[in-house]
XYZ file of C-alpha atoms in Angstrom:
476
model
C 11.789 17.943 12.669
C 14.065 14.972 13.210
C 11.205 12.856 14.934
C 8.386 14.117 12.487
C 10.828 12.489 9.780
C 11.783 9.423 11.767
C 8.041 8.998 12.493
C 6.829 9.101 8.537
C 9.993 6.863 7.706
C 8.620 4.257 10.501
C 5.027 3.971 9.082
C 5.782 3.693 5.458
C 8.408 0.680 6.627
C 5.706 -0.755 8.928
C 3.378 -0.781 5.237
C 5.707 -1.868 2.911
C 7.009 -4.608 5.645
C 3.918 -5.979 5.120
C 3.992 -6.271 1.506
C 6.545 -8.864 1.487
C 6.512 -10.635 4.658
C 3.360 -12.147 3.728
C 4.774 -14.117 0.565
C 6.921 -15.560 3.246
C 4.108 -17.235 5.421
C 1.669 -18.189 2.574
C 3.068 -22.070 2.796
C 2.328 -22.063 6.661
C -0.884 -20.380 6.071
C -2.332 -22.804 3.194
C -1.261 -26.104 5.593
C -3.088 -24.632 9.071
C -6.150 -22.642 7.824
C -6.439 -25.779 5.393
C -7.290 -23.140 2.507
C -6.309 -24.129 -1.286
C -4.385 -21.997 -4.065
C -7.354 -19.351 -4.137
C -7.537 -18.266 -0.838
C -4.126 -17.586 -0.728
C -4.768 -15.393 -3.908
C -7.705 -13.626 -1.777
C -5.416 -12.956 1.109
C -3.014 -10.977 -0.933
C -5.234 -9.208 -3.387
C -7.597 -8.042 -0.468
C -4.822 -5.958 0.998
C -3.952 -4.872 -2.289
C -6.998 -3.922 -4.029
C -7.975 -1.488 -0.928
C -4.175 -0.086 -1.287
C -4.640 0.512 -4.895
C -8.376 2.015 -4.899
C -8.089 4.333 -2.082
C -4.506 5.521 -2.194
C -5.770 8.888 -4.532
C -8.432 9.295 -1.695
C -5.986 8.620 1.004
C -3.780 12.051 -0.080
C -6.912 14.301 -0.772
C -8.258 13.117 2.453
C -5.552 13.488 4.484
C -4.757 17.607 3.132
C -8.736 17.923 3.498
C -9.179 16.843 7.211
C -5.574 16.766 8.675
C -2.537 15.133 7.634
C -2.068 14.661 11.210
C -5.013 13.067 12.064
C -5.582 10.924 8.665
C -2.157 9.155 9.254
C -2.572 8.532 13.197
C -5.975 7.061 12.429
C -4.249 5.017 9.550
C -1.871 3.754 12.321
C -4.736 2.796 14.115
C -6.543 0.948 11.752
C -4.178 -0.777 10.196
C -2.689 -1.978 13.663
C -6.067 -2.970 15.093
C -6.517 -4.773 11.540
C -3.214 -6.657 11.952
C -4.622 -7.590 15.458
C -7.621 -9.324 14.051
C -5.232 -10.948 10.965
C -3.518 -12.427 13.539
C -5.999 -14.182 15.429
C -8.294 -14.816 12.571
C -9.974 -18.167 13.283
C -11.108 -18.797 9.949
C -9.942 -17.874 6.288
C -12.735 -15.506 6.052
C -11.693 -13.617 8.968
C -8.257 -13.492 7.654
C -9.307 -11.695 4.405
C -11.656 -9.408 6.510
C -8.077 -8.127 8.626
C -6.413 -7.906 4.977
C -9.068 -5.613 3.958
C -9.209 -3.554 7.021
C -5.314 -3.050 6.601
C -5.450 -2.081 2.915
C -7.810 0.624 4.319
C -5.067 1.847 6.979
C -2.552 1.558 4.846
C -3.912 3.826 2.257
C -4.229 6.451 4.795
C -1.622 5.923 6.704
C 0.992 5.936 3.327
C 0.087 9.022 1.543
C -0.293 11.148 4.623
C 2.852 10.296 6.452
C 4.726 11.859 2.516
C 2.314 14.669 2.749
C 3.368 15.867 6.409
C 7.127 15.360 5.283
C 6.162 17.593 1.880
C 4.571 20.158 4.740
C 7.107 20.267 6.766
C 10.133 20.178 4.437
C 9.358 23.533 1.965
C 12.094 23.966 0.653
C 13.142 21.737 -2.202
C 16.265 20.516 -1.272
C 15.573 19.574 1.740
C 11.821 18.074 0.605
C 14.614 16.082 -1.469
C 16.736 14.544 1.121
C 13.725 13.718 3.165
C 11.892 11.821 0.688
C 14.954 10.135 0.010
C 15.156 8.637 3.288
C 11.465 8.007 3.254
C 12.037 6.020 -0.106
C 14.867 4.334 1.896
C 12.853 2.955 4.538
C 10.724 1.637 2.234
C 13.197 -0.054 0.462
C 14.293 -1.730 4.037
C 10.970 -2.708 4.454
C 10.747 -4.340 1.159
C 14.264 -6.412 1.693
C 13.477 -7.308 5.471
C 10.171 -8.833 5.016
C 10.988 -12.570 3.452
C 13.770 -12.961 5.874
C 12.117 -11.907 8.732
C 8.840 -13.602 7.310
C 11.031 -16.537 7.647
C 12.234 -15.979 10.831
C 8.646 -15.677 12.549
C 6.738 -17.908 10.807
C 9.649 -20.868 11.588
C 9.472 -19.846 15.458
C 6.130 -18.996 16.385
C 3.793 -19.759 12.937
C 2.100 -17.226 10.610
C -0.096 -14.924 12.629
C 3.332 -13.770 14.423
C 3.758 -11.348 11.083
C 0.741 -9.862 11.860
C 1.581 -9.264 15.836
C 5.060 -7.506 15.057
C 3.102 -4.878 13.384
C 1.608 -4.351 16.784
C 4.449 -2.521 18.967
C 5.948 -0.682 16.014
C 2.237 0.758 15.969
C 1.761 1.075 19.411
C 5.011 3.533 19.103
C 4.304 5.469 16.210
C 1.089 6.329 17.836
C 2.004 7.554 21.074
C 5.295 9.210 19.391
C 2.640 10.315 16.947
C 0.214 12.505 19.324
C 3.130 14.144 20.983
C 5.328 14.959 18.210
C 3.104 15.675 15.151
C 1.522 18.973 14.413
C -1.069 19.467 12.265
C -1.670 20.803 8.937
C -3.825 20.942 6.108
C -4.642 22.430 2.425
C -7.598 24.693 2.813
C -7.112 24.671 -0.804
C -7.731 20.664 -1.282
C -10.558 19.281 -3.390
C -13.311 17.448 -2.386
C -13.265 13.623 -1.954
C -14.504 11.787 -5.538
C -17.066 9.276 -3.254
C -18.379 7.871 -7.038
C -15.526 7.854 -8.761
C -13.763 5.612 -5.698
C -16.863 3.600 -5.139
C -17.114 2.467 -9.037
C -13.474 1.611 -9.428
C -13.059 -0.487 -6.056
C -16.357 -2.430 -6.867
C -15.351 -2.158 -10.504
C -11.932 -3.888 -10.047
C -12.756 -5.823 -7.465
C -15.412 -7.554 -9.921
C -12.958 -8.446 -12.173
C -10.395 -9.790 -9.506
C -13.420 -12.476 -7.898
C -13.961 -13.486 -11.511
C -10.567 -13.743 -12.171
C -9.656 -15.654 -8.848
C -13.011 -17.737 -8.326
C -13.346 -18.669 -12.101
C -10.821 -21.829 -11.914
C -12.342 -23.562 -9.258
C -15.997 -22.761 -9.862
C -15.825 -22.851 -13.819
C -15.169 -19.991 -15.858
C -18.454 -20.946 -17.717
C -19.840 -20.543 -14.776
C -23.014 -17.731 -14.505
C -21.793 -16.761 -11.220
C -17.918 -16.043 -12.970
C -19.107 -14.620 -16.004
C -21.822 -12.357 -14.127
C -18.898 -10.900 -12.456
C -16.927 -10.114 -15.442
C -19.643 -8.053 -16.823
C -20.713 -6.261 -13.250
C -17.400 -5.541 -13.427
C -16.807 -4.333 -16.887
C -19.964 -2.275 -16.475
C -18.925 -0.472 -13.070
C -15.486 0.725 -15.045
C -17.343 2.111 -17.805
C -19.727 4.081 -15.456
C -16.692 5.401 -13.277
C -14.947 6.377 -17.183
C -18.315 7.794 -17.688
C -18.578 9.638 -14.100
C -15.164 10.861 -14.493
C -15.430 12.486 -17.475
C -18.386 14.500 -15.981
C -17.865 15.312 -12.479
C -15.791 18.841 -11.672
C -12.474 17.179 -9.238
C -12.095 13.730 -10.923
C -10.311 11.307 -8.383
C -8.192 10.458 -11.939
C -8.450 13.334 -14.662
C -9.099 11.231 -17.456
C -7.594 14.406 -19.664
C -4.153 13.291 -18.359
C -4.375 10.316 -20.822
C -4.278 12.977 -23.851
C -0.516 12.680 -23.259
C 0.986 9.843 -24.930
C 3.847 9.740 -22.411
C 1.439 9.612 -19.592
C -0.374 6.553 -21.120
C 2.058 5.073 -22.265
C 4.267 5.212 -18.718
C 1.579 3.836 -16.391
C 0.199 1.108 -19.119
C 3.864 -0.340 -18.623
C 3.500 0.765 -14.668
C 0.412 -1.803 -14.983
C 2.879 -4.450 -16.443
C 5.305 -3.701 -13.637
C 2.960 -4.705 -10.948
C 1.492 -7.577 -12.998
C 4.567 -9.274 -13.548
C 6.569 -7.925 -10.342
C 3.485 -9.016 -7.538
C 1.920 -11.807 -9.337
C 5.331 -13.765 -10.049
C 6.829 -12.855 -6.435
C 3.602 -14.189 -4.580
C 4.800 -17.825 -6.060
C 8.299 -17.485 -4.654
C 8.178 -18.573 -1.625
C 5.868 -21.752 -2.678
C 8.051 -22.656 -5.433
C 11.020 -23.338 -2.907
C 8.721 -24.686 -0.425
C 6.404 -27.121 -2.566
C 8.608 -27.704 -5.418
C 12.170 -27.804 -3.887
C 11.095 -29.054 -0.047
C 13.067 -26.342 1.457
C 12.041 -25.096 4.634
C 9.828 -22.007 5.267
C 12.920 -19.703 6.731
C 15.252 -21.261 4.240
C 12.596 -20.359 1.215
C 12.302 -16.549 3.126
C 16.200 -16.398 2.796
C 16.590 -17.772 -0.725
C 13.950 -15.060 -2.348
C 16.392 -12.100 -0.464
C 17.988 -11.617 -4.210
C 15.021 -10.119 -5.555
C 14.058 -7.610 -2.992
C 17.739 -6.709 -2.001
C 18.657 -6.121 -5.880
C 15.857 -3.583 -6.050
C 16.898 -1.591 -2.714
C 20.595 -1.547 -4.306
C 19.775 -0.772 -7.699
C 16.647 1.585 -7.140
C 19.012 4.601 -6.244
C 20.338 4.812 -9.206
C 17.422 4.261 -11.798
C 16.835 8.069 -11.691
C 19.902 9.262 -12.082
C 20.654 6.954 -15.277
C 17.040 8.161 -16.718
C 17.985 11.589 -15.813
C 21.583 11.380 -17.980
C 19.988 8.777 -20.620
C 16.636 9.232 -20.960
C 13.264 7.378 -19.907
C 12.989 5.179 -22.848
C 16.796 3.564 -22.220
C 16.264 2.811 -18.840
C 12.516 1.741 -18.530
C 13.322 -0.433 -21.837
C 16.642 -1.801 -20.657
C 14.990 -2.656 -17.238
C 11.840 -4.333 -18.771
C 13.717 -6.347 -20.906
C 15.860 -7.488 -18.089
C 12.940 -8.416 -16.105
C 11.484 -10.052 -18.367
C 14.722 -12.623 -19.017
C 14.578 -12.975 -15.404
C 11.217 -14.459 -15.313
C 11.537 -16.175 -18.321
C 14.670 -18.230 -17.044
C 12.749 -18.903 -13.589
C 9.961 -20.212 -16.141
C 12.490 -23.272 -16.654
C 13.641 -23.691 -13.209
C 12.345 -27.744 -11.298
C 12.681 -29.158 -8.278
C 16.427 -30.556 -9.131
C 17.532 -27.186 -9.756
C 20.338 -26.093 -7.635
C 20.311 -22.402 -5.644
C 23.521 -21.567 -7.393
C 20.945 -21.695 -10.531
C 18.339 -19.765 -9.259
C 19.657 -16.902 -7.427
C 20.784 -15.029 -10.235
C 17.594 -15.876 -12.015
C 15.677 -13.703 -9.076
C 18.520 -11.119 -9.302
C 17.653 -10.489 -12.642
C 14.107 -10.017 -12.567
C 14.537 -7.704 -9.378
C 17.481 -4.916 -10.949
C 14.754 -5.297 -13.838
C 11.656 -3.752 -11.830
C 14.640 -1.311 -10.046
C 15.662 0.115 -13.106
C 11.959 0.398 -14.370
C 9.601 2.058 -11.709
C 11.676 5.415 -11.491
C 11.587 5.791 -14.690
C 8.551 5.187 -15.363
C 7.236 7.432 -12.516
C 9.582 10.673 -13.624
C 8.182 10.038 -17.418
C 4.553 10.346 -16.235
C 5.491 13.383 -14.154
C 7.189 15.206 -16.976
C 4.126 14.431 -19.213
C 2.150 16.505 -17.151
C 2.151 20.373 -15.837
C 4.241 20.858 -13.030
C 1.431 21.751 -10.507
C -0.071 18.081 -11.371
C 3.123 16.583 -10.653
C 2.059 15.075 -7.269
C -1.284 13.963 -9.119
C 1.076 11.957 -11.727
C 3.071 10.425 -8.932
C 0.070 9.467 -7.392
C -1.680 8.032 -10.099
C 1.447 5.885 -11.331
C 1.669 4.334 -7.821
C -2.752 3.420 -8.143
C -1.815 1.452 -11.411
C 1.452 -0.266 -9.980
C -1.112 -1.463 -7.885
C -3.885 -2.024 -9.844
C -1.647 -4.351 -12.100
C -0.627 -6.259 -9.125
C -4.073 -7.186 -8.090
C -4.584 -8.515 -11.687
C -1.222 -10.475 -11.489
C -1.894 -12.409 -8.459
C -5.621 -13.153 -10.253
C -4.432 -14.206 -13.490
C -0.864 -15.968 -12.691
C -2.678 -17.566 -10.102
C -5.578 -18.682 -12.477
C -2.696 -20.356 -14.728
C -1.380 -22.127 -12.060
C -5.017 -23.520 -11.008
C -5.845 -24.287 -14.355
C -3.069 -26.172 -15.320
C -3.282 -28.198 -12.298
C -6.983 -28.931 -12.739
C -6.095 -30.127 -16.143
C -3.478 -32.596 -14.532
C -0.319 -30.828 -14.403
C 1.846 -30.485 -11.650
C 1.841 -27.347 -9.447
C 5.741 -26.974 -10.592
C 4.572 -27.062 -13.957
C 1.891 -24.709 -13.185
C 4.475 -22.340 -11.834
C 6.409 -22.735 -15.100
C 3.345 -21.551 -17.105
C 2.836 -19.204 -14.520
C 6.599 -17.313 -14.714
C 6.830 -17.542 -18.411
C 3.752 -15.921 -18.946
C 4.890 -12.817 -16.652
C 7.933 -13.008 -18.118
C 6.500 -12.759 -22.184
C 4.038 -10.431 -20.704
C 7.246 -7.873 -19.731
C 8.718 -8.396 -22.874
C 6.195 -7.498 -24.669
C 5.915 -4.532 -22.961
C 9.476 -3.882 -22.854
C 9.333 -3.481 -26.942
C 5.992 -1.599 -26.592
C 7.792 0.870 -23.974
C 10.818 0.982 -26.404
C 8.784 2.123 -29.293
C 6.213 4.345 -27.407
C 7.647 6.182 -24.916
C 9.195 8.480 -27.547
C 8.668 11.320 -29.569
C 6.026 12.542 -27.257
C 5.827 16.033 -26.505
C 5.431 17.094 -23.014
C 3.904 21.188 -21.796
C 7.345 21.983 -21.112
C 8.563 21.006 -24.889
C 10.777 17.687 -23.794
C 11.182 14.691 -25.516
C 10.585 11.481 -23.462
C 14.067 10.228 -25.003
C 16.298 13.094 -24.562
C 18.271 13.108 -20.750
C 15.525 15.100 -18.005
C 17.121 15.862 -14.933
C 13.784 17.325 -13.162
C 12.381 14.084 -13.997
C 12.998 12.698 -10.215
C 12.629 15.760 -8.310
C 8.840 16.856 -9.979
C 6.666 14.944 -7.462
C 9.186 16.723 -4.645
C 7.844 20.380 -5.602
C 4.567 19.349 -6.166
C 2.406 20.637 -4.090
C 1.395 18.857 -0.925
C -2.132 18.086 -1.567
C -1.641 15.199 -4.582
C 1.620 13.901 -3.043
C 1.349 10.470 -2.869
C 2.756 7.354 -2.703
């Protein structure tokens, strides 16, 4: 049981690893594969957009064919695809490996938490193992700018790919002696339409939203792709509504509190991915630090958010999900609003607690805004909310690398700076999470949930719901 636990807890740090060791080497990247502010942007949102349109999939997949079997062969892929990252020749070839990982990584993420939910029954247990699952992650998440750093200083930028190499070479042969399989007889069938229209659907939008300042946003190409795009969503809304096991049960969005949680979870990754992916740039381009030094001075964001994450739950569970989410938007918001201000003279000691800021922000958020769209639903649908909250995270961080990085390119095509690109860039995150801080404060309220509680009033299930669910929507 031990090694079945240590085994999950190694993949999901392997994924979320990846998620911010890459900010680190986007300097070294733009300067030797001689690619400009939109490539950059592609490299990122391709891994994303794959994470965030197949994760639902990913967990109905993996209870439908093996949970076993769906996470080895997300080890696979998603190793293999950091292989050809690595010695990518080209840009293109580069966002080819990105997209090849996103697909590994949403297998590989939601079935490693469904063979911990089969294997751990009983609650409390299912409790403490998750925990430590969410730990990992959070290690992942703090290691990767400083060991970003690290790698890309010594040996250059495909070295962040090649350390995903061994820890997948281990999980894999660990994997097909330890592992035993199971699956949900019971699972529903895999929504092909539904996850077709939304990936093409989205990823419309993010080409137009990434290719439109360098090619014109005028342009027929651009604007082409904003309406093949618009039209795709409306015919997966319109497939959705119709087809018997929805990949996202559109009748979930009859609950205010469910809306309402995972419009602001849409925020959260808007503001959250699109402001971090400038990080690293801002203390390389703007303050001519070095590319370890820059890995180092980012630390405060991610390491606030594995300290303060912990608790989030337990102060929505004593003071409710309006206090927390609203306190932590707010906060977040202030923190990217004060980096909006920040120039190249601008000392560390200045900085750090600007980045601090922002990151016990998004801590104090997520969890709450996860247990609130869990308790807005029945508990047998409780994985299904988790699941869903974690898809628009995503989705919003796809859109925030697209847009923030469309700010930056506009601003400097009009003849500012890229610092005072960046400015534009942060502020507009940062008024973005305020807004939604005050829309969270006023919304997420008053809204009945099936089981009769009030959003505001202290729910101590709220963080255990997606433990009991049951294993077949348990995702990420």
């Amino acid at each position: 049981m031990k090694a079945l636990l240590t085994l999950t807890c190694a993949g999901q740090f392997m994924v979320l690893l990846d998620n911010t060791i890459v900010g680190a080497a986007l300097p070294d990247m733009q300067q030797r594969l001689h690619t400009g502010l939109t490539g950059l942007q592609w490299i990122v949102d391709a891994y994303v957009l794959l994470v965030a349109m197949l994760l639902l999939s990913g967990g109905v997949f993996a209870d439908r064919f093996g949970r076993r079997r769906v996470f080895l062969a997300g080890v696979v892929v998603f190793t293999a695809a950091s292989v050809v990252c690595s010695l990518a020749p080209s840009i293109g070839w580069l966002i080819a490996g990105r997209v090849l990982q996103g697909v590994g990584a949403a297998a590989l993420s939601p079935a490693s938490l469904a063979l911990l939910a089969a294997a751990y029954p009983a609650p409390k247990e299912r409790v403490k193992a998750i925990g430590l699952w969410a730990g990992f992650s959070g290690i992942g998440l703090a290691a990767g700018p400083l060991a970003g750093g690290i790698l890309v200083e010594s040996f250059g930028w495909p070295a962040i790919f090649l350390v995903n190499v061994p820890i997948g070479a281990v999980l894999l042969l660990a994997g097909l002696r330890v592992l035993g399989e199971s699956r949900n007889p019971d699972a529903p069938p895999i929504d092909v339409p539904g996850t077709v229209l939304s990936a093409a659907g989205v990823g419309a939008v993010t080409y137009g939203l990434i290719e439109g300042g360098s090619r014109g946003w005028t342009s027929p190409v651009i604007l082409a792709g904003f309406a093949a795009g618009l039209a795709l969503l409306a015919a997966f809304v319109v497939v959705e509504a119709r087809v018997p096991t929805p990949m996202l049960p559109l009748r979930l969005f009859r609950q205010r509190l469910f809306t309402v949680s995972n419009t602001a979870m849409v925020v959260v990754g808007f503001a959250l991915m699109g402001s971090s992916f400038f990080f690293s740039q801002f203390f390389v381009y703007v303050q001519g630090t070095s590319i370890l030094l820059a890995g180092l001075q980012t630390l405060p964001v991610s390491l606030a958010m594995v300290i303060v994450s912990p608790y989030a739950g337990r102060l929505a569970a004593r003071y409710g999900f309006r206090v927390v989410a609203g306190i932590g938007l707010a906060l977040a918001g202030l923190g990217l609003l004060a980096l909006g201000f920040v120039h190249a003279d601008t000392g560390y000691a200045n900085v750090w607690w600007r980045l601090a800021l922002a990151g016990i922000g998004f801590a104090l958020t997520m969890s709450p805004l996860t247990g609130a769209a869990i308790q807005a639903v029945s508990p047998q649908e409780g994985g299904l909310a988790s699941g869903v909250s974690s898809t628009t995270r995503q989705i919003g961080a796809v859109l925030g690398v697209a847009v923030l990085g469309a700010i930056v390119h506009t601003r400097e095509t009009g003849g500012a700076s890229f610092a005072s690109g960046l400015n534009s860039a942060f502020l507009t995150a940062g008024a973005v999470t305020l807004a939604c801080a005050v829309f969270t404060g006023l919304w997420l309220t008053a809204a009945r949930t099936p089981n009769g509680i009030r959003a505001e009033q202290p729910a101590g299930q709220a963080a255990s719901e997606p433990l009991t669910a049951p294993p077949s929507r348990l995702t990420s």
